[in-house]
Amino acid sequence: MNEHETLKAQASALKLHGLLSHWNELTPEQTPWLAELLAWEISERKQRSLERRLSSAKLGRFKSLTEFDWQWPAKIDQQAVHRVMQLDFIQDPSNIILIGSNGVGKSTIAQNVGYQAVMQGHTVLFTSAANMLNDLAAQDGDNALRRRLAHYSKTTLLIIDEVGYLSYSNRHADLLFEIINRRYEKNATLITTNRPFSEWNDVFPNAACVVSLIDRLVHHSEVIAIEGDSYRMKEAQEQALARGKVKRGKTK
C-alpha cells in the first residue's frame, strides 16, 4: 500500500466522507498537507476519547501508587499489586478481590488500576457498592432497570468499592448477583471489601444467592489480602500533632 492509499484508508477509518468524495481531485503536492491534517485529526480524536473515558470512569481524586507507602501495611503483596497493574486480568477476563480493613489502601489501589485501564484504552466505571445497588433498586419499571443493569454490565472494567461496609436487603443481594452473573467470564470486575467471604452472610442477611455470588466472584479471580492499621488515621494523627505544635508556637 503506497502513501496515497494509506492516507485514504485513514480518511475512511475517520469517516471523513466529504474528503473522500473529492479524493480523486487531490494532487501530489497536497499529500504532505493531507498527511499532517489526518495526523492532527487522529491525535485529537484519541485525546477526546481519553477525556470521555476518564470522565465516565468517575475515579475521583486519588494518590498515585508512586506515593503509596508500601511499608505501612503489616501485610501486602506488592508484586501481586504490580502484576494487577499490568491489566492481564482484563484480557482473560477475570476478577480481582482486595480484602482488608479500613484505611489500608484498597480504594487507592483500585483507583490506580482503573486509571491505568483508562489510559490503555479500556472503558472503566468506579462506584461504591452502596451507590450502585441503591441506584439499581431505585429504578422504576423493568425497562429502566434493564438499562441500568446494562450500564454496569457492559463496561470493560467495573470497580465496586466498599462491599461489606453496610448491610443490604435480599433485593440488593439479587441485584449484585445479577451484575456479577452478567459480567461472569465476559468482563473484568475488581471489588474491594473489608469482610472475608465467610462474613458475607452478615452483609446480605438471609439472601439465598450469596453462595452463588461468591462462587462466580472467586472463579477466575485473584484475591489480595492487605493487613494493617488505617493509614488515614495515621495521617489524621500526624496532622493533629502538627497543628498542636503550631498552636503552641504561636502562644509562646
PDB file of C-alpha atoms in Angstrom:
ATOM      1  CA  MET A   1       0.000   0.000   0.000  1.00  0.00           C
ATOM      2  CA  ASN A   2       1.518   3.330  -1.093  1.00  0.00           C
ATOM      3  CA  GLU A   3       1.251   6.580   0.862  1.00  0.00           C
ATOM      4  CA  HIS A   4      -1.788   7.794  -1.073  1.00  0.00           C
ATOM      5  CA  GLU A   5      -3.686   4.579  -0.368  1.00  0.00           C
ATOM      6  CA  THR A   6      -2.628   4.673   3.309  1.00  0.00           C
ATOM      7  CA  LEU A   7      -3.970   8.211   3.680  1.00  0.00           C
ATOM      8  CA  LYS A   8      -7.241   7.214   2.004  1.00  0.00           C
ATOM      9  CA  ALA A   9      -7.586   4.280   4.394  1.00  0.00           C
ATOM     10  CA  GLN A  10      -7.057   6.667   7.334  1.00  0.00           C
ATOM     11  CA  ALA A  11      -9.660   9.083   5.975  1.00  0.00           C
ATOM     12  CA  SER A  12     -12.083   6.197   5.545  1.00  0.00           C
ATOM     13  CA  ALA A  13     -11.483   4.965   9.120  1.00  0.00           C
ATOM     14  CA  LEU A  14     -12.113   8.516  10.351  1.00  0.00           C
ATOM     15  CA  LYS A  15     -15.319   8.611   8.248  1.00  0.00           C
ATOM     16  CA  LEU A  16     -14.332  11.858   6.557  1.00  0.00           C
ATOM     17  CA  HIS A  17     -16.905  11.350   3.821  1.00  0.00           C
ATOM     18  CA  GLY A  18     -16.656  14.870   2.442  1.00  0.00           C
ATOM     19  CA  LEU A  19     -12.928  14.486   1.889  1.00  0.00           C
ATOM     20  CA  LEU A  20     -13.366  11.007   0.397  1.00  0.00           C
ATOM     21  CA  SER A  21     -15.955  12.263  -2.102  1.00  0.00           C
ATOM     22  CA  HIS A  22     -13.306  14.622  -3.577  1.00  0.00           C
ATOM     23  CA  TRP A  23     -10.373  12.245  -3.173  1.00  0.00           C
ATOM     24  CA  ASN A  24      -9.640  11.984  -6.911  1.00  0.00           C
ATOM     25  CA  GLU A  25      -9.231  15.759  -7.098  1.00  0.00           C
ATOM     26  CA  LEU A  26      -6.234  15.753  -4.740  1.00  0.00           C
ATOM     27  CA  THR A  27      -2.848  16.499  -6.275  1.00  0.00           C
ATOM     28  CA  PRO A  28       0.535  15.020  -5.262  1.00  0.00           C
ATOM     29  CA  GLU A  29       1.538  18.452  -3.934  1.00  0.00           C
ATOM     30  CA  GLN A  30      -1.291  18.250  -1.392  1.00  0.00           C
ATOM     31  CA  THR A  31      -0.172  14.908   0.083  1.00  0.00           C
ATOM     32  CA  PRO A  32       2.153  16.318   2.800  1.00  0.00           C
ATOM     33  CA  TRP A  33      -0.541  18.754   3.923  1.00  0.00           C
ATOM     34  CA  LEU A  34      -3.155  15.977   3.924  1.00  0.00           C
ATOM     35  CA  ALA A  35      -0.910  13.644   5.948  1.00  0.00           C
ATOM     36  CA  GLU A  36      -0.451  16.330   8.593  1.00  0.00           C
ATOM     37  CA  LEU A  37      -4.180  17.090   8.692  1.00  0.00           C
ATOM     38  CA  LEU A  38      -5.095  13.434   9.196  1.00  0.00           C
ATOM     39  CA  ALA A  39      -2.433  13.064  11.898  1.00  0.00           C
ATOM     40  CA  TRP A  40      -3.944  16.027  13.747  1.00  0.00           C
ATOM     41  CA  GLU A  41      -7.428  14.563  13.467  1.00  0.00           C
ATOM     42  CA  ILE A  42      -6.295  11.147  14.751  1.00  0.00           C
ATOM     43  CA  SER A  43      -4.478  12.772  17.671  1.00  0.00           C
ATOM     44  CA  GLU A  44      -7.450  14.969  18.585  1.00  0.00           C
ATOM     45  CA  ARG A  45      -9.875  12.056  18.476  1.00  0.00           C
ATOM     46  CA  LYS A  46      -7.632   9.957  20.706  1.00  0.00           C
ATOM     47  CA  GLN A  47      -7.427  12.809  23.202  1.00  0.00           C
ATOM     48  CA  ARG A  48     -11.193  13.367  23.197  1.00  0.00           C
ATOM     49  CA  SER A  49     -11.767   9.638  23.612  1.00  0.00           C
ATOM     50  CA  LEU A  50      -9.377   9.563  26.582  1.00  0.00           C
ATOM     51  CA  GLU A  51     -11.107  12.536  28.187  1.00  0.00           C
ATOM     52  CA  ARG A  52     -14.530  10.907  27.745  1.00  0.00           C
ATOM     53  CA  ARG A  53     -13.339   7.636  29.255  1.00  0.00           C
ATOM     54  CA  LEU A  54     -11.742   9.424  32.220  1.00  0.00           C
ATOM     55  CA  SER A  55     -14.926  11.403  32.847  1.00  0.00           C
ATOM     56  CA  SER A  56     -17.132   8.315  32.569  1.00  0.00           C
ATOM     57  CA  ALA A  57     -14.851   6.284  34.873  1.00  0.00           C
ATOM     58  CA  LYS A  58     -15.688   8.526  37.870  1.00  0.00           C
ATOM     59  CA  LEU A  59     -12.404   7.672  39.579  1.00  0.00           C
ATOM     60  CA  GLY A  60     -12.336  10.817  41.706  1.00  0.00           C
ATOM     61  CA  ARG A  61      -9.165  12.135  43.332  1.00  0.00           C
ATOM     62  CA  PHE A  62      -6.602   9.580  44.395  1.00  0.00           C
ATOM     63  CA  LYS A  63      -2.944   9.186  45.300  1.00  0.00           C
ATOM     64  CA  SER A  64      -0.611   7.655  42.719  1.00  0.00           C
ATOM     65  CA  LEU A  65       0.969   4.309  43.592  1.00  0.00           C
ATOM     66  CA  THR A  66       4.336   6.069  43.298  1.00  0.00           C
ATOM     67  CA  GLU A  67       3.365   7.824  46.554  1.00  0.00           C
ATOM     68  CA  PHE A  68       1.951   4.704  48.217  1.00  0.00           C
ATOM     69  CA  ASP A  69       3.676   3.814  51.493  1.00  0.00           C
ATOM     70  CA  TRP A  70       4.335   0.110  50.957  1.00  0.00           C
ATOM     71  CA  GLN A  71       5.955  -0.124  54.394  1.00  0.00           C
ATOM     72  CA  TRP A  72       2.798   0.904  56.269  1.00  0.00           C
ATOM     73  CA  PRO A  73       0.587  -2.187  55.825  1.00  0.00           C
ATOM     74  CA  ALA A  74       1.619  -5.074  58.049  1.00  0.00           C
ATOM     75  CA  LYS A  75       0.932  -7.384  55.104  1.00  0.00           C
ATOM     76  CA  ILE A  76       0.633  -6.626  51.392  1.00  0.00           C
ATOM     77  CA  ASP A  77       1.843  -8.490  48.323  1.00  0.00           C
ATOM     78  CA  GLN A  78       3.437  -5.622  46.421  1.00  0.00           C
ATOM     79  CA  GLN A  79       4.370  -7.843  43.490  1.00  0.00           C
ATOM     80  CA  ALA A  80       0.779  -9.030  43.164  1.00  0.00           C
ATOM     81  CA  VAL A  81      -0.444  -5.428  43.058  1.00  0.00           C
ATOM     82  CA  HIS A  82       2.101  -4.540  40.370  1.00  0.00           C
ATOM     83  CA  ARG A  83       1.022  -7.639  38.456  1.00  0.00           C
ATOM     84  CA  VAL A  84      -2.588  -6.475  38.566  1.00  0.00           C
ATOM     85  CA  MET A  85      -1.445  -3.091  37.239  1.00  0.00           C
ATOM     86  CA  GLN A  86      -0.313  -4.885  34.061  1.00  0.00           C
ATOM     87  CA  LEU A  87      -4.043  -5.470  33.374  1.00  0.00           C
ATOM     88  CA  ASP A  88      -3.713  -9.047  32.145  1.00  0.00           C
ATOM     89  CA  PHE A  89      -6.842  -9.886  34.162  1.00  0.00           C
ATOM     90  CA  ILE A  90      -8.865  -7.631  31.845  1.00  0.00           C
ATOM     91  CA  GLN A  91      -7.844  -9.658  28.818  1.00  0.00           C
ATOM     92  CA  ASP A  92      -8.801 -13.012  30.404  1.00  0.00           C
ATOM     93  CA  PRO A  93     -11.260 -11.681  31.726  1.00  0.00           C
ATOM     94  CA  SER A  94     -11.111 -12.429  35.460  1.00  0.00           C
ATOM     95  CA  ASN A  95     -11.722 -10.715  38.800  1.00  0.00           C
ATOM     96  CA  ILE A  96      -9.576  -9.036  41.427  1.00  0.00           C
ATOM     97  CA  ILE A  97     -10.665  -9.018  45.079  1.00  0.00           C
ATOM     98  CA  LEU A  98      -8.906  -6.666  47.510  1.00  0.00           C
ATOM     99  CA  ILE A  99      -9.652  -7.600  51.122  1.00  0.00           C
ATOM    100  CA  GLY A 100      -8.569  -5.541  54.113  1.00  0.00           C
ATOM    101  CA  SER A 101      -9.705  -3.367  56.984  1.00  0.00           C
ATOM    102  CA  ASN A 102     -10.497   0.329  56.687  1.00  0.00           C
ATOM    103  CA  GLY A 103      -7.773   2.678  55.507  1.00  0.00           C
ATOM    104  CA  VAL A 104      -5.164   0.172  54.274  1.00  0.00           C
ATOM    105  CA  GLY A 105      -5.198   1.424  50.677  1.00  0.00           C
ATOM    106  CA  LYS A 106      -7.709  -0.812  48.892  1.00  0.00           C
ATOM    107  CA  SER A 107      -9.551   2.042  47.187  1.00  0.00           C
ATOM    108  CA  THR A 108      -6.304   3.784  46.235  1.00  0.00           C
ATOM    109  CA  ILE A 109      -5.019   0.638  44.549  1.00  0.00           C
ATOM    110  CA  ALA A 110      -8.365   0.123  42.818  1.00  0.00           C
ATOM    111  CA  GLN A 111      -8.400   3.705  41.517  1.00  0.00           C
ATOM    112  CA  ASN A 112      -4.852   3.342  40.180  1.00  0.00           C
ATOM    113  CA  VAL A 113      -5.824   0.140  38.383  1.00  0.00           C
ATOM    114  CA  GLY A 114      -8.843   1.919  36.928  1.00  0.00           C
ATOM    115  CA  TYR A 115      -6.741   4.854  35.749  1.00  0.00           C
ATOM    116  CA  GLN A 116      -4.206   2.548  34.118  1.00  0.00           C
ATOM    117  CA  ALA A 117      -7.026   0.725  32.343  1.00  0.00           C
ATOM    118  CA  VAL A 118      -8.455   4.002  31.001  1.00  0.00           C
ATOM    119  CA  MET A 119      -5.015   5.032  29.739  1.00  0.00           C
ATOM    120  CA  GLN A 120      -4.754   1.696  27.940  1.00  0.00           C
ATOM    121  CA  GLY A 121      -8.000   2.357  26.069  1.00  0.00           C
ATOM    122  CA  HIS A 122     -10.487   0.418  28.221  1.00  0.00           C
ATOM    123  CA  THR A 123     -13.847   1.635  29.486  1.00  0.00           C
ATOM    124  CA  VAL A 124     -13.963   1.755  33.293  1.00  0.00           C
ATOM    125  CA  LEU A 125     -16.552   2.562  35.943  1.00  0.00           C
ATOM    126  CA  PHE A 126     -15.672   3.115  39.606  1.00  0.00           C
ATOM    127  CA  THR A 127     -18.598   3.034  42.033  1.00  0.00           C
ATOM    128  CA  SER A 128     -19.259   2.238  45.650  1.00  0.00           C
ATOM    129  CA  ALA A 129     -21.411  -0.802  46.308  1.00  0.00           C
ATOM    130  CA  ALA A 130     -23.966   1.390  48.079  1.00  0.00           C
ATOM    131  CA  ASN A 131     -24.319   3.841  45.183  1.00  0.00           C
ATOM    132  CA  MET A 132     -24.629   1.107  42.583  1.00  0.00           C
ATOM    133  CA  LEU A 133     -27.111  -1.051  44.475  1.00  0.00           C
ATOM    134  CA  ASN A 134     -29.247   1.891  45.590  1.00  0.00           C
ATOM    135  CA  ASP A 135     -29.253   3.183  42.015  1.00  0.00           C
ATOM    136  CA  LEU A 136     -30.451  -0.173  40.704  1.00  0.00           C
ATOM    137  CA  ALA A 137     -33.039  -0.633  43.453  1.00  0.00           C
ATOM    138  CA  ALA A 138     -34.468   2.835  42.756  1.00  0.00           C
ATOM    139  CA  GLN A 139     -35.247   2.124  39.103  1.00  0.00           C
ATOM    140  CA  ASP A 140     -38.936   2.407  38.344  1.00  0.00           C
ATOM    141  CA  GLY A 141     -40.028  -0.308  35.947  1.00  0.00           C
ATOM    142  CA  ASP A 142     -38.425  -3.247  34.178  1.00  0.00           C
ATOM    143  CA  ASN A 143     -37.168  -1.255  31.194  1.00  0.00           C
ATOM    144  CA  ALA A 144     -35.395   1.299  33.367  1.00  0.00           C
ATOM    145  CA  LEU A 145     -33.818  -1.468  35.433  1.00  0.00           C
ATOM    146  CA  ARG A 146     -32.635  -3.311  32.320  1.00  0.00           C
ATOM    147  CA  ARG A 147     -30.952  -0.142  31.062  1.00  0.00           C
ATOM    148  CA  ARG A 148     -29.115   0.395  34.354  1.00  0.00           C
ATOM    149  CA  LEU A 149     -28.096  -3.259  34.557  1.00  0.00           C
ATOM    150  CA  ALA A 150     -26.668  -2.927  31.048  1.00  0.00           C
ATOM    151  CA  HIS A 151     -24.843   0.251  32.117  1.00  0.00           C
ATOM    152  CA  TYR A 152     -22.998  -1.583  34.882  1.00  0.00           C
ATOM    153  CA  SER A 153     -22.538  -4.794  32.903  1.00  0.00           C
ATOM    154  CA  LYS A 154     -21.071  -3.561  29.623  1.00  0.00           C
ATOM    155  CA  THR A 155     -18.058  -1.561  30.857  1.00  0.00           C
ATOM    156  CA  THR A 156     -14.745  -3.375  30.326  1.00  0.00           C
ATOM    157  CA  LEU A 157     -13.711  -2.961  33.975  1.00  0.00           C
ATOM    158  CA  LEU A 158     -16.203  -2.433  36.768  1.00  0.00           C
ATOM    159  CA  ILE A 159     -14.732  -1.445  40.142  1.00  0.00           C
ATOM    160  CA  ILE A 160     -17.124  -1.959  43.066  1.00  0.00           C
ATOM    161  CA  ASP A 161     -15.728  -0.283  46.159  1.00  0.00           C
ATOM    162  CA  GLU A 162     -16.624  -0.857  49.815  1.00  0.00           C
ATOM    163  CA  VAL A 163     -18.586  -4.100  49.692  1.00  0.00           C
ATOM    164  CA  GLY A 164     -19.226  -5.034  53.317  1.00  0.00           C
ATOM    165  CA  TYR A 165     -19.348  -1.606  54.924  1.00  0.00           C
ATOM    166  CA  LEU A 166     -23.166  -1.731  55.021  1.00  0.00           C
ATOM    167  CA  SER A 167     -25.758  -4.484  55.248  1.00  0.00           C
ATOM    168  CA  TYR A 168     -28.178  -4.953  52.373  1.00  0.00           C
ATOM    169  CA  SER A 169     -31.582  -6.450  51.745  1.00  0.00           C
ATOM    170  CA  ASN A 170     -32.266  -9.571  49.707  1.00  0.00           C
ATOM    171  CA  ARG A 171     -33.245  -7.274  46.836  1.00  0.00           C
ATOM    172  CA  HIS A 172     -29.819  -5.647  46.855  1.00  0.00           C
ATOM    173  CA  ALA A 173     -28.123  -9.048  47.024  1.00  0.00           C
ATOM    174  CA  ASP A 174     -30.096 -10.238  43.997  1.00  0.00           C
ATOM    175  CA  LEU A 175     -29.120  -7.113  42.062  1.00  0.00           C
ATOM    176  CA  LEU A 176     -25.425  -7.565  42.853  1.00  0.00           C
ATOM    177  CA  PHE A 177     -25.659 -11.205  41.815  1.00  0.00           C
ATOM    178  CA  GLU A 178     -27.286 -10.132  38.534  1.00  0.00           C
ATOM    179  CA  ILE A 179     -24.420  -7.738  37.779  1.00  0.00           C
ATOM    180  CA  ILE A 180     -21.735 -10.301  38.619  1.00  0.00           C
ATOM    181  CA  ASN A 181     -23.556 -13.000  36.688  1.00  0.00           C
ATOM    182  CA  ARG A 182     -23.858 -10.800  33.589  1.00  0.00           C
ATOM    183  CA  ARG A 183     -20.165  -9.969  33.721  1.00  0.00           C
ATOM    184  CA  TYR A 184     -19.046 -13.519  34.541  1.00  0.00           C
ATOM    185  CA  GLU A 185     -16.364 -14.626  32.036  1.00  0.00           C
ATOM    186  CA  LYS A 186     -17.236 -11.628  29.819  1.00  0.00           C
ATOM    187  CA  ASN A 187     -15.819  -8.547  31.545  1.00  0.00           C
ATOM    188  CA  ALA A 188     -13.399  -7.987  34.432  1.00  0.00           C
ATOM    189  CA  THR A 189     -14.554  -6.879  37.868  1.00  0.00           C
ATOM    190  CA  LEU A 190     -12.495  -5.502  40.756  1.00  0.00           C
ATOM    191  CA  ILE A 191     -14.035  -5.499  44.234  1.00  0.00           C
ATOM    192  CA  THR A 192     -12.755  -4.006  47.480  1.00  0.00           C
ATOM    193  CA  THR A 193     -14.171  -5.330  50.735  1.00  0.00           C
ATOM    194  CA  ASN A 194     -13.426  -5.167  54.446  1.00  0.00           C
ATOM    195  CA  ARG A 195     -15.070  -8.548  55.046  1.00  0.00           C
ATOM    196  CA  PRO A 196     -13.771 -12.058  54.295  1.00  0.00           C
ATOM    197  CA  PHE A 197     -16.210 -14.101  52.233  1.00  0.00           C
ATOM    198  CA  SER A 198     -17.103 -16.121  55.340  1.00  0.00           C
ATOM    199  CA  GLU A 199     -18.801 -12.958  56.687  1.00  0.00           C
ATOM    200  CA  TRP A 200     -20.758 -12.015  53.566  1.00  0.00           C
ATOM    201  CA  ASN A 201     -23.858 -13.625  55.033  1.00  0.00           C
ATOM    202  CA  ASP A 202     -23.785 -10.730  57.505  1.00  0.00           C
ATOM    203  CA  VAL A 203     -23.564  -8.243  54.616  1.00  0.00           C
ATOM    204  CA  PHE A 204     -26.526  -9.850  52.841  1.00  0.00           C
ATOM    205  CA  PRO A 205     -28.541 -11.438  55.686  1.00  0.00           C
ATOM    206  CA  ASN A 206     -30.834 -14.272  54.605  1.00  0.00           C
ATOM    207  CA  ALA A 207     -30.040 -13.788  50.900  1.00  0.00           C
ATOM    208  CA  ALA A 208     -30.232 -17.117  49.080  1.00  0.00           C
ATOM    209  CA  CYS A 209     -27.836 -16.038  46.321  1.00  0.00           C
ATOM    210  CA  VAL A 210     -24.760 -15.336  48.494  1.00  0.00           C
ATOM    211  CA  VAL A 211     -23.084 -18.695  47.838  1.00  0.00           C
ATOM    212  CA  SER A 212     -23.651 -18.396  44.076  1.00  0.00           C
ATOM    213  CA  LEU A 213     -22.474 -14.783  44.138  1.00  0.00           C
ATOM    214  CA  ILE A 214     -19.202 -15.679  45.865  1.00  0.00           C
ATOM    215  CA  ASP A 215     -18.755 -18.702  43.600  1.00  0.00           C
ATOM    216  CA  ARG A 216     -18.836 -16.544  40.462  1.00  0.00           C
ATOM    217  CA  LEU A 217     -16.620 -13.901  42.009  1.00  0.00           C
ATOM    218  CA  VAL A 218     -13.812 -16.209  43.120  1.00  0.00           C
ATOM    219  CA  HIS A 219     -13.826 -18.373  39.978  1.00  0.00           C
ATOM    220  CA  HIS A 220     -11.124 -16.920  37.679  1.00  0.00           C
ATOM    221  CA  SER A 221     -10.025 -14.440  40.342  1.00  0.00           C
ATOM    222  CA  GLU A 222      -7.028 -13.268  42.316  1.00  0.00           C
ATOM    223  CA  VAL A 223      -7.583 -12.405  45.963  1.00  0.00           C
ATOM    224  CA  ILE A 224      -5.123  -9.950  47.531  1.00  0.00           C
ATOM    225  CA  ALA A 225      -5.298  -9.560  51.300  1.00  0.00           C
ATOM    226  CA  ILE A 226      -3.985  -6.383  52.939  1.00  0.00           C
ATOM    227  CA  GLU A 227      -3.490  -6.200  56.694  1.00  0.00           C
ATOM    228  CA  GLY A 228      -2.599  -3.260  58.911  1.00  0.00           C
ATOM    229  CA  ASP A 229      -3.829  -0.168  60.696  1.00  0.00           C
ATOM    230  CA  SER A 230      -5.601   2.680  58.959  1.00  0.00           C
ATOM    231  CA  TYR A 231      -3.230   4.990  57.070  1.00  0.00           C
ATOM    232  CA  ARG A 232      -5.901   7.692  57.119  1.00  0.00           C
ATOM    233  CA  MET A 233      -5.930   7.540  60.911  1.00  0.00           C
ATOM    234  CA  LYS A 234      -2.121   7.815  60.921  1.00  0.00           C
ATOM    235  CA  GLU A 235      -2.279  10.924  58.688  1.00  0.00           C
ATOM    236  CA  ALA A 236      -5.019  12.476  60.834  1.00  0.00           C
ATOM    237  CA  GLN A 237      -2.964  11.958  63.993  1.00  0.00           C
ATOM    238  CA  GLU A 238       0.130  13.464  62.333  1.00  0.00           C
ATOM    239  CA  GLN A 239      -1.871  16.486  61.156  1.00  0.00           C
ATOM    240  CA  ALA A 240      -3.365  16.978  64.630  1.00  0.00           C
ATOM    241  CA  LEU A 241       0.111  16.786  66.138  1.00  0.00           C
ATOM    242  CA  ALA A 242       1.435  19.328  63.622  1.00  0.00           C
ATOM    243  CA  ARG A 243      -1.444  21.721  64.351  1.00  0.00           C
ATOM    244  CA  GLY A 244      -0.759  21.365  68.063  1.00  0.00           C
ATOM    245  CA  LYS A 245       2.892  22.300  67.567  1.00  0.00           C
ATOM    246  CA  VAL A 246       1.939  25.340  65.502  1.00  0.00           C
ATOM    247  CA  LYS A 247      -0.576  26.454  68.106  1.00  0.00           C
ATOM    248  CA  ARG A 248       1.900  26.097  70.934  1.00  0.00           C
ATOM    249  CA  GLY A 249       4.467  28.001  68.912  1.00  0.00           C
ATOM    250  CA  LYS A 250       2.093  30.937  68.470  1.00  0.00           C
ATOM    251  CA  THR A 251       1.307  31.137  72.175  1.00  0.00           C
ATOM    252  CA  LYS A 252       4.945  31.465  73.206  1.00  0.00           C
TER     253      LYS A 252
END
